[in-house]
Amino acid sequence: MAQAKVHILTTGGTIASRSDAPMVDGPQLVQAVPRLLDYAEISVEEFSKIGSSKMKPENWLNLAQRIQEIIQEKPDLASIIITHGTDTMEETAFFLNLVAKTEIPIVIVGSMRSSNEISADGPANLLNAVRVSISEQARGKGVLVVLNENISAGRDLLKMNNRRVETFEANSLGYLGFADPDTIIFYRTPTKPHTIQSDFNLQNIAQFSKIDIVQDFAGFDPEILELLGQRDIDGLVISSFAGGRMSYGMLEGLEKLKNRNFPIVIASSVRGGRIIGKPYADQGWIISPDLPANKARILLMLALTNDHDKKEIQQIFDTY
Ligand code: ASP
């Protein structure tokens, strides 16, 4: 029987790293796991060779455009794998989950241990990513992330540990399924719109708007927002306390930004659960019910690729 065709795009990260040598090239990374060939016919392409803390929105855009080209070039492709650092994996996954116009599985994979460490997790993660990507159940579930035998939804995963191989959790929503040795098993399916169901289009993105994120803290100095108000930005995300609550200083600073009229999104820095209701509707501030600040920034960037008023932006946050 002909094997499924899988295209692997490598971007860098710990999965491509050794602590004693430079990052390996894409093809080398894949050749180090010969068992991949038991499952699929593999093609490899090095997209970049960077730590994911160095990723920028331009890289996401190029990656998304490259994915669309690959799908055109290889119509019989079963899936696409992206190897990526874990630091910003949740951001790349969320972005692609909203803009990639395809039903074929896109699976992002990385590792927490470099390849020269004992019990490096990269090879097993890559093998599992390929197994998940060619599973019939992975189709139509949006962008997925596979790490430590767990399958996460691109929208939901969050990096929760600096070191451990089980770093990804999904905002108390849990995993979609598991890449177990005997089988790939899914228990749930994402319900929020993604990929072909999403309204966002790469064609609309000529340039990303500039959105800043500000973290609240006890005793926040409103001068921080006064200084930020001098920047030429298109929107702002506040990473608030639980439930969207903010310090006196943050509230005072936001009051002074009123004349700027750009969208202000309140996200919670507490990972888990939602901001209940619309606590600042009378101020015109938008609530990100459960997306943390980094993902709220991405959604706002995408929302601003179209002409939307604040009410419509709130609807987008309630939908995605
Ligand atoms: N330095 C890494 C990165 O590129 C961390 C990792 O991949 O786990 O994000």
Coordinates of C-alpha atoms and ligand atoms in Angstrom, one line a residue:
M1 CA 0.0 0.0 0.0
A2 CA 1.3 3.5 -0.8
Q3 CA 2.4 5.4 2.2
A4 CA 0.9 8.7 3.3
K5 CA 2.9 11.7 2.2
V6 CA 4.0 14.0 5.0
H7 CA 5.8 17.3 4.6
I8 CA 8.0 18.5 7.5
L9 CA 8.8 22.1 7.8
T10 CA 11.6 22.8 10.3
T11 CA 11.9 26.1 12.1
G12 CA 14.4 25.5 14.9
G13 CA 14.0 25.3 18.7
T14 CA 15.3 22.8 21.2
I15 CA 14.2 19.9 19.0
A16 CA 16.9 21.0 16.5
S17 CA 19.4 21.9 19.2
R18 CA 22.4 20.4 21.0
S19 CA 23.9 22.1 24.0
D20 CA 27.4 21.5 22.6
A21 CA 27.0 22.4 18.9
P22 CA 25.0 24.7 16.5
M23 CA 21.4 23.8 15.6
V24 CA 21.1 21.0 13.1
D25 CA 19.7 21.4 9.6
G26 CA 16.1 20.4 8.9
P27 CA 17.0 17.2 6.9
Q28 CA 19.5 16.1 9.6
L29 CA 16.8 16.5 12.2
V30 CA 14.4 14.3 10.3
Q31 CA 17.1 11.7 9.3
A32 CA 17.8 11.2 13.0
V33 CA 14.5 9.4 13.3
P34 CA 14.6 6.7 10.6
R35 CA 11.4 5.0 12.1
L36 CA 9.4 7.9 10.5
L37 CA 9.7 6.0 7.3
D38 CA 7.7 3.1 8.8
Y39 CA 4.7 5.4 8.8
A40 CA 5.0 7.8 5.9
E41 CA 6.8 9.0 2.9
I42 CA 8.6 12.1 4.2
S43 CA 9.7 15.3 2.5
V44 CA 11.6 17.9 4.5
E45 CA 12.1 21.6 4.1
E46 CA 14.1 23.9 6.4
F47 CA 11.9 27.0 6.9
S48 CA 14.2 28.7 9.5
K49 CA 16.7 27.8 12.1
I50 CA 15.8 29.9 15.1
G51 CA 14.9 29.6 18.7
S52 CA 11.2 30.3 18.9
S53 CA 11.7 33.2 21.3
K54 CA 13.0 35.0 18.2
M55 CA 9.8 34.4 16.2
K56 CA 8.0 37.4 14.9
P57 CA 4.5 37.9 13.3
E58 CA 6.3 38.2 9.9
N59 CA 7.6 34.7 10.4
W60 CA 4.1 33.5 11.2
L61 CA 2.8 35.1 8.1
N62 CA 5.5 33.6 5.9
L63 CA 4.9 30.2 7.4
A64 CA 1.2 30.4 6.8
Q65 CA 1.8 31.5 3.2
R66 CA 4.3 28.7 2.7
I67 CA 1.8 26.2 4.0
Q68 CA -0.8 27.4 1.4
E69 CA 1.9 27.0 -1.3
I70 CA 2.8 23.5 -0.2
I71 CA -0.8 22.4 -0.3
Q72 CA -1.1 23.7 -3.9
E73 CA 2.2 22.1 -4.9
K74 CA 1.4 18.7 -3.3
P75 CA -2.3 18.0 -3.7
D76 CA -1.9 14.4 -2.4
L77 CA -0.2 15.5 0.8
A78 CA -1.7 13.7 3.9
S79 CA -0.4 16.3 6.5
I80 CA 2.1 18.9 7.4
I81 CA 4.4 18.8 10.4
I82 CA 6.1 21.9 11.8
T83 CA 9.0 21.5 14.2
H84 CA 9.2 24.5 16.4
G85 CA 10.6 25.7 19.7
T86 CA 8.2 25.5 22.7
D87 CA 8.6 29.1 23.9
T88 CA 6.2 30.6 21.4
M89 CA 4.7 27.4 20.1
E90 CA 1.3 28.4 21.6
E91 CA 1.4 31.7 19.6
T92 CA 2.4 30.1 16.2
A93 CA -0.2 27.3 16.8
F94 CA -3.0 29.8 17.6
F95 CA -2.1 32.0 14.6
L96 CA -2.0 29.1 12.1
N97 CA -5.2 27.7 13.6
L98 CA -7.0 30.9 12.6
V99 CA -5.5 31.4 9.1
A100 CA -4.5 28.1 7.5
K101 CA -7.1 27.3 5.0
T102 CA -6.9 23.6 4.9
E103 CA -8.5 20.5 6.4
I104 CA -5.4 18.4 6.2
P105 CA -3.8 18.1 9.6
I106 CA -1.1 20.6 10.6
V107 CA 0.8 19.3 13.6
I108 CA 3.3 21.3 15.5
V109 CA 6.0 19.5 17.5
G110 CA 9.0 20.4 19.6
S111 CA 10.9 19.1 22.6
M112 CA 11.9 20.2 26.0
R113 CA 15.3 18.4 26.0
S114 CA 18.0 18.9 23.4
S115 CA 19.1 16.0 21.3
N116 CA 22.3 15.4 23.3
E117 CA 20.6 15.1 26.6
I118 CA 19.8 11.7 28.1
S119 CA 16.2 10.7 27.3
A120 CA 15.9 13.4 24.7
D121 CA 12.2 13.7 23.9
G122 CA 12.5 15.1 20.3
P123 CA 12.6 11.9 18.4
A124 CA 9.6 10.3 20.1
N125 CA 7.7 13.6 19.8
L126 CA 8.4 13.8 16.1
L127 CA 7.4 10.2 15.5
N128 CA 4.2 10.7 17.4
A129 CA 3.5 13.9 15.5
V130 CA 3.7 12.0 12.2
R131 CA 1.5 9.2 13.6
V132 CA -1.1 11.7 14.8
S133 CA -1.0 13.7 11.6
I134 CA -1.8 10.7 9.4
S135 CA -4.6 9.5 11.7
E136 CA -8.0 9.9 10.1
Q137 CA -9.3 11.4 13.3
A138 CA -6.9 14.3 13.1
R139 CA -8.6 15.7 10.1
G140 CA -10.7 18.9 10.5
K141 CA -9.6 19.5 14.1
G142 CA -7.5 22.5 13.3
V143 CA -3.8 22.9 14.1
L144 CA -2.7 20.4 16.7
V145 CA 0.4 20.2 18.9
V146 CA 1.9 16.9 20.0
L147 CA 4.3 16.7 22.9
N148 CA 5.0 14.1 25.5
E149 CA 2.3 11.7 23.9
N150 CA -0.4 14.4 24.5
I151 CA -2.4 16.0 21.7
S152 CA -3.4 19.6 22.3
A153 CA -5.6 22.0 20.4
G154 CA -3.7 24.8 18.8
R155 CA -6.1 27.3 20.4
D156 CA -5.8 26.1 23.9
L157 CA -2.3 25.0 24.7
L158 CA -0.1 26.9 27.1
K159 CA 3.5 26.4 28.1
M160 CA 3.3 25.8 31.8
N161 CA 6.7 24.5 32.8
N162 CA 10.2 25.8 32.2
R163 CA 11.8 22.5 32.0
R164 CA 9.6 19.4 32.3
V165 CA 8.6 17.4 29.2
E166 CA 4.9 17.7 30.2
T167 CA 5.1 21.5 29.8
F168 CA 1.9 21.9 27.7
E169 CA -1.4 22.1 29.4
A170 CA -4.6 23.4 27.8
N171 CA -6.0 26.1 30.1
S172 CA -7.8 23.4 32.2
L173 CA -9.6 22.3 29.0
G174 CA -7.5 19.2 28.8
Y175 CA -5.9 17.3 25.9
L176 CA -7.8 16.3 22.8
G177 CA -6.2 12.9 22.9
F178 CA -3.1 10.8 23.2
A179 CA -0.4 9.4 21.0
D180 CA -0.2 6.0 22.8
P181 CA 2.2 3.3 21.6
D182 CA -0.6 1.1 20.4
T183 CA -2.9 3.7 18.8
I184 CA -3.7 7.4 18.3
I185 CA -6.8 8.2 20.2
F186 CA -9.0 11.3 20.3
Y187 CA -11.6 12.0 23.0
R188 CA -12.7 15.5 22.1
T189 CA -12.9 17.9 19.2
P190 CA -12.3 21.6 19.3
T191 CA -15.6 23.6 19.0
K192 CA -14.2 27.1 18.4
P193 CA -13.9 28.0 14.7
H194 CA -10.6 27.3 13.1
T195 CA -8.8 26.9 9.7
I196 CA -11.4 26.7 7.0
Q197 CA -14.2 27.8 9.3
S198 CA -12.5 30.9 10.4
D199 CA -13.2 34.3 8.9
F200 CA -9.6 35.4 8.8
N201 CA -7.7 35.5 5.5
L202 CA -4.0 35.8 4.8
Q203 CA -4.9 37.8 1.7
N204 CA -6.1 40.6 4.0
I205 CA -2.8 40.9 5.8
A206 CA -0.6 43.4 4.1
Q207 CA 1.0 44.4 7.4
F208 CA 0.2 43.6 11.0
S209 CA -1.1 46.3 13.3
K210 CA 1.1 47.2 16.3
I211 CA -0.4 45.9 19.6
D212 CA 1.3 46.2 22.9
I213 CA 0.8 44.0 26.0
V214 CA 1.0 45.5 29.5
Q215 CA 1.1 43.3 32.6
D216 CA -0.7 44.6 35.7
F217 CA 0.9 44.2 39.2
A218 CA 0.2 45.4 42.7
G219 CA 1.0 49.1 42.8
F220 CA 1.1 49.6 39.0
D221 CA 2.3 53.1 38.2
P222 CA 0.0 54.9 35.7
E223 CA 3.0 56.7 34.3
I224 CA 3.8 53.4 32.4
L225 CA 0.6 53.8 30.4
E226 CA 1.3 57.6 29.9
L227 CA 4.6 56.7 28.3
L228 CA 3.0 53.9 26.3
G229 CA 0.4 56.4 25.1
Q230 CA 3.3 58.2 23.3
R231 CA 3.9 55.2 21.1
D232 CA 2.3 54.8 17.7
I233 CA 0.2 51.7 18.4
D234 CA -3.1 50.4 17.1
G235 CA -4.3 48.6 20.1
L236 CA -3.4 47.4 23.6
V237 CA -3.9 44.2 25.6
I238 CA -3.9 44.4 29.4
S239 CA -2.9 41.2 31.2
S240 CA -5.1 41.8 34.3
F241 CA -5.6 40.0 37.5
A242 CA -8.2 37.2 37.9
G243 CA -11.7 38.1 36.6
G244 CA -10.3 41.1 34.7
R245 CA -9.7 43.0 37.9
M246 CA -7.1 45.8 37.7
S247 CA -5.0 47.9 40.1
Y248 CA -5.9 51.6 40.7
G249 CA -2.8 52.6 38.8
M250 CA -3.8 50.6 35.7
L251 CA -7.4 52.0 35.8
E252 CA -6.0 55.5 36.2
G253 CA -3.6 55.0 33.3
L254 CA -6.3 53.5 31.0
E255 CA -8.5 56.5 31.8
K256 CA -5.8 58.8 30.4
L257 CA -5.6 56.8 27.2
K258 CA -9.3 57.4 26.4
N259 CA -8.6 60.0 23.8
R260 CA -6.4 57.5 21.8
N261 CA -9.5 55.6 20.8
F262 CA -7.7 52.4 19.9
P263 CA -9.1 49.0 21.0
I264 CA -8.2 48.0 24.6
V265 CA -8.5 44.3 25.4
I266 CA -8.6 43.0 29.0
A267 CA -7.2 39.5 29.2
S268 CA -6.6 37.6 32.5
S269 CA -3.1 36.5 33.5
V270 CA -4.6 33.7 35.5
R271 CA -4.6 30.6 33.4
G272 CA -7.8 28.7 33.8
G273 CA -11.4 29.6 33.6
R274 CA -13.0 32.8 32.1
I275 CA -13.5 36.4 32.8
I276 CA -17.2 36.4 33.7
G277 CA -19.5 38.8 31.9
K278 CA -18.5 42.1 30.4
P279 CA -17.2 44.1 33.4
Y280 CA -16.0 47.2 31.4
A281 CA -18.6 47.4 28.7
D282 CA -19.4 51.0 29.7
Q283 CA -15.7 52.0 29.2
G284 CA -15.7 50.5 25.7
W285 CA -13.0 48.0 26.7
I286 CA -13.1 44.6 25.1
I287 CA -13.0 41.4 27.2
S288 CA -10.9 38.4 26.2
P289 CA -12.9 35.8 28.1
D290 CA -10.3 33.0 28.2
L291 CA -7.5 33.8 25.8
P292 CA -4.4 34.9 27.7
A293 CA -2.7 38.2 26.6
N294 CA -0.3 36.7 24.0
K295 CA -3.2 35.0 22.2
A296 CA -5.5 38.0 22.7
R297 CA -2.9 40.1 20.9
I298 CA -2.9 37.7 18.0
L299 CA -6.7 37.7 17.7
L300 CA -6.7 41.5 17.9
M301 CA -4.1 41.8 15.2
L302 CA -6.2 39.6 13.0
A303 CA -9.4 41.4 13.9
L304 CA -7.8 44.7 12.8
T305 CA -7.1 43.3 9.4
N306 CA -10.7 44.2 8.7
D307 CA -12.6 47.4 9.5
H308 CA -14.3 46.4 12.8
D309 CA -15.8 48.6 15.5
K310 CA -15.3 47.7 19.1
K311 CA -18.6 45.9 19.4
E312 CA -17.6 43.7 16.5
I313 CA -14.2 43.1 18.0
Q314 CA -15.9 42.0 21.2
Q315 CA -18.0 39.5 19.1
I316 CA -14.8 38.2 17.6
F317 CA -13.4 37.6 21.1
D318 CA -16.6 35.8 22.1
T319 CA -16.5 33.7 19.0
Y320 CA -12.9 32.6 18.7
Ligands
ASP1 N1 14.7 27.5 23.1 C1 13.6 26.8 22.8 C2 12.7 27.6 21.8 O1 13.1 27.7 20.7 C3 12.8 26.2 23.9 C4 12.2 24.9 23.3 O2 12.2 24.7 22.1 O3 11.7 24.1 24.1 O4 11.6 27.9 22.1

